[in-house]
XYZ file of C-alpha atoms in Angstrom:
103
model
C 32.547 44.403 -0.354
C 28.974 45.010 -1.826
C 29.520 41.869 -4.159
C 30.623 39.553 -1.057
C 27.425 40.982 0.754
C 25.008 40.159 -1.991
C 26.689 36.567 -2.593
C 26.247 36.279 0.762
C 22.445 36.972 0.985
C 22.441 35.341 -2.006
C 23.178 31.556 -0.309
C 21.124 32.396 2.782
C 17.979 32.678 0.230
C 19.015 29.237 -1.549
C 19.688 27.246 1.581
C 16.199 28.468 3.377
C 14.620 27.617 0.281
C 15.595 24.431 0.003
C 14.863 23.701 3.993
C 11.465 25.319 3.055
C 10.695 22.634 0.140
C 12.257 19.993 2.492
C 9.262 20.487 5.232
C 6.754 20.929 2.878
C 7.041 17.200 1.917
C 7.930 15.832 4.884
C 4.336 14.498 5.409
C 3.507 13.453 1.616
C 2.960 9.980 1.114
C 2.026 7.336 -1.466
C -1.449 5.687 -0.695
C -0.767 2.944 -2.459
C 1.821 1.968 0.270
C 0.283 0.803 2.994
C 1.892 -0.341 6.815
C 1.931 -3.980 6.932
C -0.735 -4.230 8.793
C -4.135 -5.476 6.482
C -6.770 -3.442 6.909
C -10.401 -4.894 6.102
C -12.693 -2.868 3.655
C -15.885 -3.650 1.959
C -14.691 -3.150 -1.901
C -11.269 -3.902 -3.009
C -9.726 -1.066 -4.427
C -8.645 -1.632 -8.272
C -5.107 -1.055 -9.329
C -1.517 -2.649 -10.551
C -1.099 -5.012 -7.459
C 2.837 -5.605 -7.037
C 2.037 -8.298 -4.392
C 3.359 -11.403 -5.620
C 1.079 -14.493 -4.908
C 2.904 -15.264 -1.690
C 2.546 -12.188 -0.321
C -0.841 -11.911 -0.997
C -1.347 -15.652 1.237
C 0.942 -13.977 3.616
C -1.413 -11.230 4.009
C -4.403 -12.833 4.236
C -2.976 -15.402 6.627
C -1.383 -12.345 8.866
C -5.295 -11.062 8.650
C -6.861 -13.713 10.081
C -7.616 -16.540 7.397
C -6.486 -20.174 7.634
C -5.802 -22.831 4.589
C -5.850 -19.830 1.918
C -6.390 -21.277 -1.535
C -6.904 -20.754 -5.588
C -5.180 -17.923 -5.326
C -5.417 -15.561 -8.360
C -4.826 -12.415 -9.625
C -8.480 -10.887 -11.500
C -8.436 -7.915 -14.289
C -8.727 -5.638 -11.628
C -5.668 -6.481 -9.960
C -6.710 -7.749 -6.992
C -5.666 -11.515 -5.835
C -8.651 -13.656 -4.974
C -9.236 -16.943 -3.584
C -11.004 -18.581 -0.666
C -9.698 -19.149 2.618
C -11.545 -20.223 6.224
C -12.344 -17.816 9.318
C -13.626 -19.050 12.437
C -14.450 -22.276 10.830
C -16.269 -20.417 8.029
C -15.389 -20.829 4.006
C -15.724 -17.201 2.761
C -14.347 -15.747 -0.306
C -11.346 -13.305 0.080
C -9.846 -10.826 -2.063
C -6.705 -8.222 -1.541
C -6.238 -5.438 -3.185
C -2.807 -3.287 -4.660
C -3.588 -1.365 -1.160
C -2.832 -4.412 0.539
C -6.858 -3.522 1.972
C -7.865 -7.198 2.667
C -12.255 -7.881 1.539
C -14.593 -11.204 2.420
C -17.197 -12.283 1.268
């Protein structure tokens, strides 16, 4: 009887430490992943960038910028090339972040 009892406590112990560990991450996330919405910042962050060159247009083009061009991808990681705003030529850049910069 003492045996089954101590199994018994035993599981309960396991099983609320495991929902413990289970909330405890439950808000960790990767800030390299961003939504999918591009936010604009003032220096691109530097980093691997996954974003494959269409993606990258795609992202600047869901941002705001028109006839995106000479798309490339710099040391840094971040895909650069010009695009137009309001009429306006500017230089644009997107970093692994997905964080969209003009200049």
């Amino acid at each position: 009887m003492a045996v089954r009892a101590s199994m018994a406590c035993g599981a309960i112990l396991l099983a609320s430490s495991a929902l413990a560990q289970t909330a405890t991450h439950a808000g960790a996330h990767n800030p390299a992943v961003k939504n999918n919405d591009a936010a604009h910042v003032a220096a691109p962050a530097k980093g691997a960038n996954s974003f494959s060159e269409d993606q990258a247009r795609g992202r600047l083009t869901k941002a705001g910028y028109q006839s995106v061009s000479r798309l490339t991808k710099d040391k840094d990681g971040v895909w650069r090339g010009s695009a137009t705003k309001a009429g306006k030529k500017v230089n644009v850049g997107l970093d692994y972040k997905g964080n969209v910069t003009a200049r």
